[in-house]
mmCIF file of C-alpha atoms in Angstrom:
data_model
loop_
_atom_site.group_PDB
_atom_site.id
_atom_site.type_symbol
_atom_site.label_atom_id
_atom_site.label_comp_id
_atom_site.label_asym_id
_atom_site.label_seq_id
_atom_site.Cartn_x
_atom_site.Cartn_y
_atom_site.Cartn_z
ATOM 1 C CA UNK A 1 -34.169 -121.469 -67.045
ATOM 2 C CA UNK A 2 -32.792 -123.540 -65.632
ATOM 3 C CA UNK A 3 -33.384 -125.566 -61.988
ATOM 4 C CA UNK A 4 -32.638 -123.459 -58.803
ATOM 5 C CA UNK A 5 -31.944 -125.194 -55.162
ATOM 6 C CA UNK A 6 -33.863 -122.870 -53.129
ATOM 7 C CA UNK A 7 -33.433 -123.073 -48.951
ATOM 8 C CA UNK A 8 -35.490 -121.332 -46.851
ATOM 9 C CA UNK A 9 -36.066 -121.518 -43.363
ATOM 10 C CA UNK A 10 -38.906 -120.513 -40.705
ATOM 11 C CA UNK A 11 -38.966 -121.332 -36.868
ATOM 12 C CA UNK A 12 -40.775 -124.625 -37.749
ATOM 13 C CA UNK A 13 -39.757 -125.262 -41.177
ATOM 14 C CA UNK A 14 -36.488 -126.191 -43.475
ATOM 15 C CA UNK A 15 -36.899 -127.252 -47.370
ATOM 16 C CA UNK A 16 -34.597 -127.785 -49.880
ATOM 17 C CA UNK A 17 -36.981 -128.066 -53.175
ATOM 18 C CA UNK A 18 -35.702 -128.137 -57.007
ATOM 19 C CA UNK A 19 -37.602 -125.570 -57.979
ATOM 20 C CA UNK A 20 -38.128 -123.275 -62.218
ATOM 21 C CA UNK A 21 -39.047 -120.020 -62.565
ATOM 22 C CA UNK A 22 -41.947 -120.504 -64.017
ATOM 23 C CA UNK A 23 -42.644 -116.257 -64.457
ATOM 24 C CA UNK A 24 -41.864 -112.717 -62.898
ATOM 25 C CA UNK A 25 -44.164 -109.793 -63.525
ATOM 26 C CA UNK A 26 -44.405 -105.338 -62.662
ATOM 27 C CA UNK A 27 -46.941 -104.231 -60.641
ATOM 28 C CA UNK A 28 -47.346 -100.950 -60.658
ATOM 29 C CA UNK A 29 -49.265 -99.341 -57.316
ATOM 30 C CA UNK A 30 -51.612 -96.558 -56.532
ATOM 31 C CA UNK A 31 -54.599 -95.717 -53.267
ATOM 32 C CA UNK A 32 -57.899 -96.103 -54.821
ATOM 33 C CA UNK A 33 -59.305 -93.569 -56.899
ATOM 34 C CA UNK A 34 -61.443 -93.327 -54.019
ATOM 35 C CA UNK A 35 -59.055 -92.627 -50.575
ATOM 36 C CA UNK A 36 -57.931 -89.577 -49.635
ATOM 37 C CA UNK A 37 -54.544 -90.335 -49.881
ATOM 38 C CA UNK A 38 -53.062 -91.429 -52.931
ATOM 39 C CA UNK A 39 -49.677 -93.496 -51.998
ATOM 40 C CA UNK A 40 -47.979 -95.222 -54.942
ATOM 41 C CA UNK A 41 -45.595 -98.681 -54.747
ATOM 42 C CA UNK A 42 -43.983 -100.506 -57.903
ATOM 43 C CA UNK A 43 -42.564 -104.168 -56.638
ATOM 44 C CA UNK A 44 -41.268 -107.404 -58.991
ATOM 45 C CA UNK A 45 -42.750 -110.621 -58.289
ATOM 46 C CA UNK A 46 -41.005 -113.915 -59.524
ATOM 47 C CA UNK A 47 -42.566 -116.826 -59.188
ATOM 48 C CA UNK A 48 -41.203 -120.804 -58.511
ATOM 49 C CA UNK A 49 -42.695 -123.514 -59.767
ATOM 50 C CA UNK A 50 -42.369 -127.033 -58.401
ATOM 51 C CA UNK A 51 -44.018 -130.209 -58.797
ATOM 52 C CA UNK A 52 -46.655 -130.281 -56.903
ATOM 53 C CA UNK A 53 -45.724 -126.843 -55.287
ATOM 54 C CA UNK A 54 -44.667 -123.150 -55.835
ATOM 55 C CA UNK A 55 -43.895 -119.887 -54.345
ATOM 56 C CA UNK A 56 -43.010 -115.907 -55.314
ATOM 57 C CA UNK A 57 -40.168 -113.443 -54.446
ATOM 58 C CA UNK A 58 -41.722 -109.874 -53.865
ATOM 59 C CA UNK A 59 -38.821 -107.814 -54.580
ATOM 60 C CA UNK A 60 -39.680 -103.967 -52.782
ATOM 61 C CA UNK A 61 -37.409 -101.330 -52.724
ATOM 62 C CA UNK A 62 -36.020 -101.881 -49.483
ATOM 63 C CA UNK A 63 -37.509 -106.005 -47.989
ATOM 64 C CA UNK A 64 -38.207 -109.267 -50.316
ATOM 65 C CA UNK A 65 -40.535 -110.984 -49.057
ATOM 66 C CA UNK A 66 -40.924 -115.080 -49.507
ATOM 67 C CA UNK A 67 -45.191 -115.497 -50.445
ATOM 68 C CA UNK A 68 -46.467 -119.113 -50.404
ATOM 69 C CA UNK A 69 -50.399 -120.108 -51.710
ATOM 70 C CA UNK A 70 -52.504 -119.675 -48.951
ATOM 71 C CA UNK A 71 -56.475 -120.611 -50.620
ATOM 72 C CA UNK A 72 -57.522 -119.741 -54.043
ATOM 73 C CA UNK A 73 -61.612 -118.897 -54.532
ATOM 74 C CA UNK A 74 -64.214 -117.189 -56.930
ATOM 75 C CA UNK A 75 -65.961 -114.270 -56.878
ATOM 76 C CA UNK A 76 -67.749 -113.316 -53.336
ATOM 77 C CA UNK A 77 -69.810 -110.767 -52.666
ATOM 78 C CA UNK A 78 -69.452 -111.513 -48.671
ATOM 79 C CA UNK A 79 -65.926 -112.001 -48.734
ATOM 80 C CA UNK A 80 -65.550 -108.946 -50.732
ATOM 81 C CA UNK A 81 -67.111 -106.656 -48.434
ATOM 82 C CA UNK A 82 -64.717 -107.933 -45.646
ATOM 83 C CA UNK A 83 -61.860 -106.986 -47.216
ATOM 84 C CA UNK A 84 -63.490 -103.511 -47.982
ATOM 85 C CA UNK A 85 -64.836 -103.314 -44.528
ATOM 86 C CA UNK A 86 -60.659 -103.724 -43.480
ATOM 87 C CA UNK A 87 -60.336 -100.427 -45.102
ATOM 88 C CA UNK A 88 -61.566 -98.826 -41.708
ATOM 89 C CA UNK A 89 -61.688 -101.249 -39.103
ATOM 90 C CA UNK A 90 -57.822 -102.001 -40.202
ATOM 91 C CA UNK A 91 -57.928 -105.277 -39.158
ATOM 92 C CA UNK A 92 -59.038 -109.045 -41.018
ATOM 93 C CA UNK A 93 -59.106 -112.358 -38.517
ATOM 94 C CA UNK A 94 -58.710 -115.945 -39.900
ATOM 95 C CA UNK A 95 -59.762 -118.591 -38.219
ATOM 96 C CA UNK A 96 -58.114 -121.652 -37.840
ATOM 97 C CA UNK A 97 -59.540 -125.259 -38.567
ATOM 98 C CA UNK A 98 -58.826 -126.239 -34.480
ATOM 99 C CA UNK A 99 -60.373 -122.794 -33.695
ATOM 100 C CA UNK A 100 -57.913 -120.680 -33.351
ATOM 101 C CA UNK A 101 -58.114 -116.939 -34.762
ATOM 102 C CA UNK A 102 -55.082 -114.873 -36.211
ATOM 103 C CA UNK A 103 -55.819 -111.262 -36.383
ATOM 104 C CA UNK A 104 -53.994 -109.506 -39.463
ATOM 105 C CA UNK A 105 -52.958 -105.142 -39.544
ATOM 106 C CA UNK A 106 -53.746 -102.889 -42.696
ATOM 107 C CA UNK A 107 -49.423 -102.158 -42.990
ATOM 108 C CA UNK A 108 -48.484 -99.435 -42.416
ATOM 109 C CA UNK A 109 -51.792 -98.223 -41.604
ATOM 110 C CA UNK A 110 -53.956 -98.111 -44.427
ATOM 111 C CA UNK A 111 -56.842 -97.036 -45.133
ATOM 112 C CA UNK A 112 -57.046 -97.878 -48.885
ATOM 113 C CA UNK A 113 -56.941 -100.824 -51.056
ATOM 114 C CA UNK A 114 -54.441 -100.463 -53.621
ATOM 115 C CA UNK A 115 -54.452 -100.877 -57.080
ATOM 116 C CA UNK A 116 -52.155 -102.286 -59.439
ATOM 117 C CA UNK A 117 -51.538 -102.672 -62.950
ATOM 118 C CA UNK A 118 -49.804 -105.862 -63.587
ATOM 119 C CA UNK A 119 -47.181 -106.906 -66.562
ATOM 120 C CA UNK A 120 -47.370 -110.485 -66.282
ATOM 121 C CA UNK A 121 -44.628 -112.298 -68.490
ATOM 122 C CA UNK A 122 -45.010 -116.347 -68.633
ATOM 123 C CA UNK A 123 -42.862 -119.698 -69.360
ATOM 124 C CA UNK A 124 -46.040 -120.154 -71.692
ATOM 125 C CA UNK A 125 -45.002 -123.197 -73.571
ATOM 126 C CA UNK A 126 -43.003 -124.638 -70.577
ATOM 127 C CA UNK A 127 -39.685 -125.417 -71.709
ATOM 128 C CA UNK A 128 -38.257 -123.337 -68.967
ATOM 129 C CA UNK A 129 -39.046 -126.408 -67.102
ATOM 130 C CA UNK A 130 -35.648 -128.261 -67.923
ATOM 131 C CA UNK A 131 -32.144 -127.197 -68.433
ATOM 132 C CA UNK A 132 -32.037 -126.915 -72.005
ATOM 133 C CA UNK A 133 -30.843 -130.657 -72.701
ATOM 134 C CA UNK A 134 -33.828 -132.380 -74.049
ATOM 135 C CA UNK A 135 -33.323 -133.390 -77.685
ATOM 136 C CA UNK A 136 -37.493 -131.944 -78.768
ATOM 137 C CA UNK A 137 -39.151 -134.974 -78.247
ATOM 138 C CA UNK A 138 -38.873 -135.290 -74.457
ATOM 139 C CA UNK A 139 -36.695 -137.991 -74.144
ATOM 140 C CA UNK A 140 -33.628 -135.589 -72.499
ATOM 141 C CA UNK A 141 -33.692 -134.015 -69.794
ATOM 142 C CA UNK A 142 -35.667 -131.241 -71.119
ATOM 143 C CA UNK A 143 -39.794 -130.533 -72.020
ATOM 144 C CA UNK A 144 -39.505 -130.928 -74.762
ATOM 145 C CA UNK A 145 -37.220 -128.733 -77.466
ATOM 146 C CA UNK A 146 -36.380 -127.715 -74.041
ATOM 147 C CA UNK A 147 -34.215 -123.824 -74.604
ATOM 148 C CA UNK A 148 -34.195 -124.099 -70.196
ATOM 149 C CA UNK A 149 -36.047 -119.239 -70.208
ATOM 150 C CA UNK A 150 -38.508 -117.307 -70.463
ATOM 151 C CA UNK A 151 -38.210 -115.339 -73.477
ATOM 152 C CA UNK A 152 -38.909 -112.789 -76.099
ATOM 153 C CA UNK A 153 -41.237 -115.076 -77.731
ATOM 154 C CA UNK A 154 -43.686 -115.538 -74.351
ATOM 155 C CA UNK A 155 -46.478 -113.719 -73.455
ATOM 156 C CA UNK A 156 -46.388 -110.372 -72.096
ATOM 157 C CA UNK A 157 -50.265 -110.546 -70.288
ATOM 158 C CA UNK A 158 -51.777 -107.179 -68.162
ATOM 159 C CA UNK A 159 -53.932 -107.561 -65.279
ATOM 160 C CA UNK A 160 -55.544 -105.362 -63.379
ATOM 161 C CA UNK A 161 -55.928 -106.508 -59.305
ATOM 162 C CA UNK A 162 -56.646 -104.516 -56.651
ATOM 163 C CA UNK A 163 -55.400 -105.673 -53.635
ATOM 164 C CA UNK A 164 -55.540 -105.561 -49.311
ATOM 165 C CA UNK A 165 -52.330 -105.860 -47.460
ATOM 166 C CA UNK A 166 -52.017 -107.311 -43.548
ATOM 167 C CA UNK A 167 -49.101 -108.495 -41.426
ATOM 168 C CA UNK A 168 -49.991 -110.520 -38.374
ATOM 169 C CA UNK A 169 -51.046 -108.558 -35.125
ATOM 170 C CA UNK A 170 -47.678 -110.313 -32.688
ATOM 171 C CA UNK A 171 -45.185 -109.444 -35.547
ATOM 172 C CA UNK A 172 -44.483 -107.336 -38.111
ATOM 173 C CA UNK A 173 -42.636 -109.421 -40.520
ATOM 174 C CA UNK A 174 -45.878 -112.168 -41.434
ATOM 175 C CA UNK A 175 -47.895 -110.851 -44.068
ATOM 176 C CA UNK A 176 -50.769 -111.636 -45.759
ATOM 177 C CA UNK A 177 -51.767 -110.280 -49.091
ATOM 178 C CA UNK A 178 -55.150 -110.650 -50.121
ATOM 179 C CA UNK A 179 -55.814 -110.226 -54.224
ATOM 180 C CA UNK A 180 -58.806 -109.610 -56.505
ATOM 181 C CA UNK A 181 -58.269 -110.471 -60.289
ATOM 182 C CA UNK A 182 -60.501 -107.650 -61.563
ATOM 183 C CA UNK A 183 -61.254 -109.829 -65.015
ATOM 184 C CA UNK A 184 -61.801 -113.360 -63.198
ATOM 185 C CA UNK A 185 -63.022 -111.722 -60.332
ATOM 186 C CA UNK A 186 -60.710 -115.054 -58.095
ATOM 187 C CA UNK A 187 -59.682 -114.118 -54.276
ATOM 188 C CA UNK A 188 -56.136 -115.068 -54.109
ATOM 189 C CA UNK A 189 -54.257 -115.145 -50.897
ATOM 190 C CA UNK A 190 -50.528 -115.467 -50.099
ATOM 191 C CA UNK A 191 -49.334 -115.887 -46.523
ATOM 192 C CA UNK A 192 -45.949 -114.341 -46.459
ATOM 193 C CA UNK A 193 -41.799 -113.637 -44.989
ATOM 194 C CA UNK A 194 -39.832 -111.208 -45.055
ATOM 195 C CA UNK A 195 -36.326 -112.448 -46.251
ATOM 196 C CA UNK A 196 -33.907 -111.734 -43.263
ATOM 197 C CA UNK A 197 -30.234 -111.866 -43.157
#
């Protein structure tokens, strides 16, 4: 897939960087089996990678979110318990390095964890990292034989996730998603903003 110049802004940030779409995934989510309400949702994520950073666009029925990687770590019973507690308290407090406490509230007042089946298509051989002009030995503009796109031969991976969704207490347009990969036990945290005209 060809590189794309992405420009996005926040109140304090303006970036213009070159990224390429490395993967996209389709997720089908529902409330946990133990929850009283079986809410359902679906969304598509497009993962963009640069030289030393990455982000993803999450496309839902009624909005688009820009998500960037906040933190990642191995499974922790203590942290899992904190997330489970938010299903009742509906609040998650994050302490910044300077001691500032930021409060996040469960999105739409949800009282359950989301369980998602993710089908992910990835540019496994890296040949999307270029414009398709490589000559096979890497000295052109491509990467290897660089056909510049995700193809049908790239693998489709199925992943089971649990995740908790929050918004920042002082605004409904700043988000935090906490994902638990049930295959490898990794927790991944994503900050996000709603993409607005």
